[in-house]
Amino acid sequence: MSARERYPNLPKGVEYAHIGWDFFILAAVVINLGLLLFDSLFLLTPINQTIEAISPSFHSAYATTIHSRFITIDLFFVGIFIADVLLGWAVAIAERRYHRWFFYPFVHWYDVLGCIPLSGFRWLRILRVISLLYRLHRLRLINVRGWWIYKFFSKYYDILLEELSDRIALRLLGNVQQQIRSSDSLTEQVIDRVVMPRKQQLIQEIAQRLETSVGTAYQQNRHAIMAAISDLVSRTLRESPEIQRLRLLPMGEPATSAMEASLSGVAQRLVDEVALSIHSPEFQRLVEGAAENGFDSWLTPDEGSDRVTEQVVYDVLELLKEQVNRQRWKDRYD
């Protein structure tokens, strides 16, 4: 995200001032942390003696110029960091960056605590480096994701997070399975609290789906259905003894052919009328009534259905546990 996208109302010069100040604070933090680290090592007797043996002049200059005045030098950096916090707070208020004006010190708590000149808080200033690197990454001035150290920590953070979430999910699923085993009325609770409040919606959905599926199936297979009806009428007439005797009479063959055509037409029109009546309110009420009767019988619980329902839910949860327990990070990093 570019600086102009982050602060769309800022002039370009102000954006560059933001970036310049970020680099200045980053340099100050790096120098200060370097001095803190070197001065801490300088206090160790073996390292102190080694430095004195290697370069007595440097040892003497550092001891008299920096080490003896380290508190004063550190307070100078503290003054810079306090100015940065106050300036950043003022800029955040002016740019309306947060929902309330007093949110800044809570969001940037590490900056505030890092200003305290005590050994326990001084090392919090390293978080400033991380914060500034993240800010520069958002400005697309650097690409942190391409650094090997980021990839290293990102990999093991991803593994740790997945392992923790998997353990939590397995514990939750196991607790649910235990509740299912110990509950005597799971099916009744599902029916009373889940199915019955939505009974009418489910019945209407069944009727609508039946109407749609039957109508669509008829339209797609109408030609085959009509051919089957004609074949059925023809076969029935051929196998009828009365029709066979009628064929023997004068003009019997044309009469039977006309009768066959008429009966086939009547049967086909009857099927067409039945198919069209599927979309009628009467048919919908009939289907809803049948679905409601079936619902009542289907929702009547017994001991066998209770066990089947509980076992199905238990097995589904067991399958989920197997999926969760699979260490997918091995597939990503192997």
Coordinates of N, CA and C in Angstrom, one line a residue, residues 177 180-181 186 305-319:
Q177 N -18.5 -35.1 21.3 CA -18.8 -36.5 21.2 C -19.1 -37.1 22.6
I180 N -22.6 -36.2 23.3 CA -23.6 -37.0 22.6 C -23.8 -38.4 23.2
R181 N -22.7 -39.0 23.7 CA -22.7 -40.3 24.3 C -23.5 -40.2 25.6
L186 N -30.9 -36.7 22.4 CA -30.4 -35.9 21.4 C -31.3 -35.7 20.2
S305 N -34.1 -45.2 16.3 CA -33.8 -44.0 15.5 C -32.9 -43.1 16.3
D306 N -33.1 -43.1 17.7 CA -32.2 -42.3 18.5 C -30.7 -42.8 18.4
R307 N -30.6 -44.1 18.5 CA -29.2 -44.6 18.4 C -28.6 -44.4 17.1
V308 N -29.4 -44.5 16.0 CA -28.8 -44.3 14.7 C -28.4 -42.9 14.5
T309 N -29.3 -41.9 14.9 CA -29.0 -40.5 14.8 C -27.7 -40.1 15.6
E310 N -27.6 -40.6 16.8 CA -26.4 -40.3 17.7 C -25.2 -40.9 17.0
Q311 N -25.3 -42.1 16.5 CA -24.1 -42.8 15.9 C -23.7 -42.0 14.6
V312 N -24.6 -41.6 13.8 CA -24.3 -40.8 12.6 C -23.5 -39.5 13.0
V313 N -24.1 -38.8 14.0 CA -23.4 -37.5 14.4 C -22.0 -37.8 15.0
Y314 N -22.0 -38.9 15.8 CA -20.7 -39.3 16.4 C -19.6 -39.6 15.4
D315 N -20.0 -40.4 14.3 CA -19.1 -40.8 13.3 C -18.7 -39.6 12.4
V316 N -19.6 -38.6 12.2 CA -19.3 -37.4 11.5 C -18.2 -36.6 12.2
L317 N -18.4 -36.5 13.5 CA -17.4 -35.8 14.4 C -16.1 -36.5 14.4
E318 N -16.1 -37.8 14.4 CA -14.9 -38.6 14.3 C -14.1 -38.4 13.0
L319 N -14.9 -38.3 11.9 CA -14.3 -38.0 10.6 C -13.6 -36.6 10.6

